């Protein structure tokens, strides 16, 4: 499998429920970022977690990072219909030692929140 | 809030024609990127650009592609002779990278349709 694999590929929940999406990666990283994409639209940056961090919060978002397992999870609490979108994790090997800050994206999780 | 802007939002072109996709990165950012997303697939890295030169490119970024920063604000992606398989959403991104961990901000994308 490739760097930045998310699961599940699709998730359907009721409004008010929590949504958890997972991401796994293969190589060492500098940070991991989560992005949101509404259908056919641009990528919106949600949160960045550094390789030396284990958990980060931003509003209703909670991201964890386990570098020993090379995995991350994104939790959206108390979901709303407006959270319906695709969510992507992207890993960044940083700048230096031949790295240029490029992001490697996963396949994404499509989240549907039913009102 | 500063944002990355891309024009046009949608471009239709005939196979074999040249297209130029334009981006205005965030003004104090130093690193610039192009990514593409074929419909229903994940976001793929094309090229990174720093200090007026390409710092990394993917295998997708063949001789038909070129990038340029013609002035202090614009960053362009040119496809010399478009193919049907070039149809995709193209995203420009920029980051400041003054520290080790900096978010990449994406534009809304240009949807390129080659007919």
Tab-separated table of C-alpha atoms in Angstrom:
chain	number	residue	atom	x	y	z
A	1	UNK	CA	0.000	0.000	0.000
A	2	UNK	CA	1.049	3.592	-0.455
A	3	UNK	CA	1.989	6.396	1.905
A	4	UNK	CA	-1.034	7.975	3.529
A	5	UNK	CA	-3.717	5.334	3.377
A	6	UNK	CA	-6.981	6.240	5.013
A	7	UNK	CA	-9.711	4.057	6.323
A	8	UNK	CA	-12.549	3.755	6.087
A	9	UNK	CA	-12.914	4.853	2.482
A	10	UNK	CA	-16.473	5.915	3.186
A	11	UNK	CA	-18.299	6.703	6.390
A	12	UNK	CA	-21.947	7.564	6.884
A	13	UNK	CA	-23.215	8.762	10.263
A	14	UNK	CA	-26.082	10.692	11.803
A	15	UNK	CA	-25.740	14.298	12.824
A	16	UNK	CA	-24.485	14.552	16.380
A	17	UNK	CA	-22.428	11.374	16.217
A	18	UNK	CA	-18.647	11.311	16.228
A	19	UNK	CA	-16.664	10.431	13.122
A	20	UNK	CA	-13.260	8.805	13.264
A	21	UNK	CA	-10.965	8.491	10.286
A	22	UNK	CA	-7.614	6.759	10.277
A	23	UNK	CA	-4.489	7.239	8.246
A	24	UNK	CA	-1.408	5.080	7.963
A	25	UNK	CA	1.890	5.932	6.360
A	26	UNK	CA	5.153	4.211	5.621
A	27	UNK	CA	8.155	6.529	5.739
A	28	UNK	CA	9.444	8.908	8.395
A	29	UNK	CA	7.664	12.224	8.548
A	30	UNK	CA	8.190	15.755	9.761
A	31	UNK	CA	4.519	16.383	10.228
A	32	UNK	CA	1.127	15.098	9.190
A	33	UNK	CA	-1.643	17.348	7.986
A	34	UNK	CA	-5.351	16.793	7.532
A	35	UNK	CA	-7.307	18.471	4.775
A	36	UNK	CA	-10.948	18.674	3.907
A	37	UNK	CA	-12.390	18.830	0.422
A	38	UNK	CA	-15.979	19.579	-0.382
A	39	UNK	CA	-17.174	17.932	-3.569
A	40	UNK	CA	-15.251	19.310	-6.536
A	41	UNK	CA	-13.748	22.117	-4.518
A	42	UNK	CA	-10.367	23.091	-3.102
A	43	UNK	CA	-8.436	21.631	-0.207
A	44	UNK	CA	-8.935	23.321	3.123
A	45	UNK	CA	-6.234	22.881	5.725
A	46	UNK	CA	-7.663	21.578	8.987
A	47	UNK	CA	-4.831	20.771	11.328
A	48	UNK	CA	-1.127	19.970	11.414
A	49	UNK	CA	0.455	17.664	13.947
A	50	UNK	CA	4.202	17.547	14.328
A	51	UNK	CA	6.137	14.325	14.566
A	52	UNK	CA	6.961	15.035	18.210
A	53	UNK	CA	3.329	15.614	19.152
A	54	UNK	CA	0.878	12.912	20.123
A	55	UNK	CA	-2.416	14.742	20.159
A	56	UNK	CA	-3.778	18.048	18.988
A	57	UNK	CA	-7.171	19.718	19.234
A	58	UNK	CA	-8.854	22.380	17.162
A	59	UNK	CA	-12.491	23.095	17.913
A	60	UNK	CA	-14.409	19.866	17.290
A	61	UNK	CA	-11.369	18.221	15.736
A	62	UNK	CA	-8.997	15.949	17.579
A	63	UNK	CA	-5.965	14.472	15.864
A	64	UNK	CA	-3.670	11.827	17.264
A	65	UNK	CA	-0.345	10.654	15.941
A	66	UNK	CA	1.436	7.432	16.768
A	67	UNK	CA	4.822	7.483	15.074
A	68	UNK	CA	5.679	3.999	16.337
A	69	UNK	CA	2.689	2.624	14.440
A	70	UNK	CA	2.983	5.204	11.669
A	71	UNK	CA	-0.651	6.099	12.013
A	72	UNK	CA	-2.893	9.052	12.730
A	73	UNK	CA	-6.554	9.503	13.434
A	74	UNK	CA	-8.921	12.404	12.955
A	75	UNK	CA	-11.934	12.594	15.222
A	76	UNK	CA	-14.772	14.983	14.493
A	77	UNK	CA	-17.048	15.277	17.497
A	78	UNK	CA	-20.730	16.193	17.414
A	79	UNK	CA	-20.812	16.055	13.633
A	80	UNK	CA	-23.003	18.340	11.561
A	81	UNK	CA	-24.449	17.954	8.083
A	82	UNK	CA	-22.011	20.662	6.987
A	83	UNK	CA	-19.111	18.329	7.849
A	84	UNK	CA	-20.047	16.207	4.825
A	85	UNK	CA	-16.892	16.185	2.703
A	86	UNK	CA	-13.820	14.148	1.857
A	87	UNK	CA	-10.994	14.154	4.368
A	88	UNK	CA	-7.383	13.544	3.420
A	89	UNK	CA	-4.270	13.028	5.428
A	90	UNK	CA	-1.004	14.215	3.932
A	91	UNK	CA	2.482	13.485	5.150
A	92	UNK	CA	5.393	15.843	4.881
A	93	UNK	CA	8.992	14.755	5.132
A	94	UNK	CA	10.055	18.347	5.705
A	95	UNK	CA	12.676	20.507	4.082
A	96	UNK	CA	16.278	19.408	3.796
A	97	UNK	CA	18.151	16.183	3.071
A	98	UNK	CA	16.622	16.192	-0.371
A	99	UNK	CA	13.117	16.813	0.896
A	100	UNK	CA	11.241	19.743	-0.562
A	101	UNK	CA	8.160	19.930	1.603
A	102	UNK	CA	6.009	18.032	-0.844
A	103	UNK	CA	2.943	16.396	0.588
A	104	UNK	CA	1.966	12.810	-0.044
A	105	UNK	CA	-1.779	12.381	0.150
A	106	UNK	CA	-3.854	9.391	1.035
A	107	UNK	CA	-6.910	8.219	-0.864
A	108	UNK	CA	-9.225	10.015	1.510
A	109	UNK	CA	-12.304	9.181	3.527
A	110	UNK	CA	-15.657	10.341	2.218
A	111	UNK	CA	-17.803	11.368	5.156
A	112	UNK	CA	-21.541	11.764	4.884
A	113	UNK	CA	-23.371	13.250	7.843
A	114	UNK	CA	-27.107	12.752	7.620
A	115	UNK	CA	-29.317	15.425	9.176
B	1	UNK	CA	-6.991	36.158	5.671
B	2	UNK	CA	-4.410	35.659	2.919
B	3	UNK	CA	-5.204	32.949	0.422
B	4	UNK	CA	-3.834	31.261	-2.653
B	5	UNK	CA	-5.803	32.225	-5.733
B	6	UNK	CA	-5.997	30.311	-8.977
B	7	UNK	CA	-7.336	31.251	-12.377
B	8	UNK	CA	-9.240	30.185	-14.301
B	9	UNK	CA	-11.525	28.053	-12.168
B	10	UNK	CA	-12.422	25.922	-15.164
B	11	UNK	CA	-10.695	25.553	-18.518
B	12	UNK	CA	-11.780	23.491	-21.484
B	13	UNK	CA	-9.195	22.911	-24.172
B	14	UNK	CA	-8.756	20.779	-27.245
B	15	UNK	CA	-6.258	17.955	-27.242
B	16	UNK	CA	-2.870	19.162	-28.429
B	17	UNK	CA	-3.402	22.751	-27.321
B	18	UNK	CA	-1.228	24.545	-24.816
B	19	UNK	CA	-2.715	25.686	-21.532
B	20	UNK	CA	-1.373	27.927	-18.806
B	21	UNK	CA	-2.776	27.663	-15.325
B	22	UNK	CA	-2.149	30.619	-13.084
B	23	UNK	CA	-1.672	30.946	-9.358
B	24	UNK	CA	-0.974	33.775	-6.984
B	25	UNK	CA	0.603	32.294	-3.845
B	26	UNK	CA	0.421	33.939	-0.453
B	27	UNK	CA	2.778	36.896	-0.569
B	28	UNK	CA	5.350	35.998	2.090
B	29	UNK	CA	5.539	32.339	1.145
B	30	UNK	CA	8.728	30.895	-0.261
B	31	UNK	CA	7.831	27.407	-1.444
B	32	UNK	CA	5.379	26.741	-4.239
B	33	UNK	CA	3.808	23.559	-5.456
B	34	UNK	CA	1.506	22.148	-8.089
B	35	UNK	CA	-0.619	19.097	-7.457
B	36	UNK	CA	-3.304	17.433	-9.517
B	37	UNK	CA	-6.317	15.314	-8.738
B	38	UNK	CA	-7.905	13.156	-11.392
B	39	UNK	CA	-11.617	12.786	-10.746
B	40	UNK	CA	-12.251	10.325	-7.950
B	41	UNK	CA	-8.586	9.791	-7.220
B	42	UNK	CA	-6.149	11.102	-4.693
B	43	UNK	CA	-4.164	14.305	-4.873
B	44	UNK	CA	-0.803	13.766	-6.576
B	45	UNK	CA	2.330	15.868	-6.306
B	46	UNK	CA	3.619	17.348	-9.546
B	47	UNK	CA	6.390	19.809	-8.757
B	48	UNK	CA	7.915	21.956	-6.055
B	49	UNK	CA	9.578	25.307	-6.711
B	50	UNK	CA	11.880	27.347	-4.536
B	51	UNK	CA	14.273	30.189	-5.162
B	52	UNK	CA	13.215	30.429	-8.802
B	53	UNK	CA	13.959	26.859	-9.666
B	54	UNK	CA	12.370	23.446	-9.548
B	55	UNK	CA	13.433	21.644	-6.404
B	56	UNK	CA	11.616	18.387	-7.044
B	57	UNK	CA	9.310	16.920	-9.654
B	58	UNK	CA	7.360	13.737	-9.927
B	59	UNK	CA	7.372	11.275	-12.792
B	60	UNK	CA	4.084	12.793	-13.933
B	61	UNK	CA	5.869	16.094	-14.565
B	62	UNK	CA	7.369	15.203	-17.921
B	63	UNK	CA	8.699	17.447	-20.696
B	64	UNK	CA	5.181	18.596	-21.533
B	65	UNK	CA	4.997	20.434	-18.232
B	66	UNK	CA	6.828	23.548	-17.138
B	67	UNK	CA	6.527	26.042	-14.314
B	68	UNK	CA	7.486	29.652	-14.094
B	69	UNK	CA	7.408	32.537	-11.692
B	70	UNK	CA	7.380	35.349	-14.232
B	71	UNK	CA	7.138	38.138	-11.681
B	72	UNK	CA	7.035	38.559	-7.938
B	73	UNK	CA	3.508	37.316	-7.523
B	74	UNK	CA	2.431	34.807	-10.161
B	75	UNK	CA	3.307	31.129	-10.398
B	76	UNK	CA	2.243	29.337	-13.558
B	77	UNK	CA	1.955	25.775	-14.784
B	78	UNK	CA	2.132	25.266	-18.533
B	79	UNK	CA	1.132	22.128	-20.348
B	80	UNK	CA	2.506	22.356	-23.883
B	81	UNK	CA	0.414	19.817	-25.747
B	82	UNK	CA	-2.511	18.611	-23.710
B	83	UNK	CA	-3.677	15.015	-23.729
B	84	UNK	CA	-7.023	13.603	-22.704
B	85	UNK	CA	-5.421	12.123	-19.588
B	86	UNK	CA	-4.355	15.583	-18.444
B	87	UNK	CA	-7.987	16.234	-17.543
B	88	UNK	CA	-7.936	16.802	-13.795
B	89	UNK	CA	-8.224	19.394	-11.062
B	90	UNK	CA	-4.925	21.231	-10.671
B	91	UNK	CA	-4.081	22.739	-7.315
B	92	UNK	CA	-1.459	25.304	-6.521
B	93	UNK	CA	-0.095	25.443	-2.984
B	94	UNK	CA	2.375	27.552	-1.079
B	95	UNK	CA	4.072	27.495	2.294
B	96	UNK	CA	6.414	29.738	4.182
B	97	UNK	CA	8.577	27.088	5.810
B	98	UNK	CA	10.405	29.435	8.092
B	99	UNK	CA	10.234	26.733	10.713
B	100	UNK	CA	10.304	23.013	10.330
B	101	UNK	CA	6.580	22.557	10.419
B	102	UNK	CA	4.471	24.786	8.300
B	103	UNK	CA	1.092	24.280	6.738
B	104	UNK	CA	0.697	24.229	2.992
B	105	UNK	CA	-2.175	26.369	1.791
B	106	UNK	CA	-4.017	25.363	-1.328
B	107	UNK	CA	-5.943	27.319	-3.903
B	108	UNK	CA	-9.454	26.430	-5.020
B	109	UNK	CA	-8.085	24.631	-8.057
B	110	UNK	CA	-8.466	24.834	-11.805
B	111	UNK	CA	-10.561	22.128	-13.381
B	112	UNK	CA	-8.946	21.305	-16.717
B	113	UNK	CA	-11.014	19.410	-19.246
B	114	UNK	CA	-9.266	18.214	-22.380
B	115	UNK	CA	-11.612	17.257	-25.208
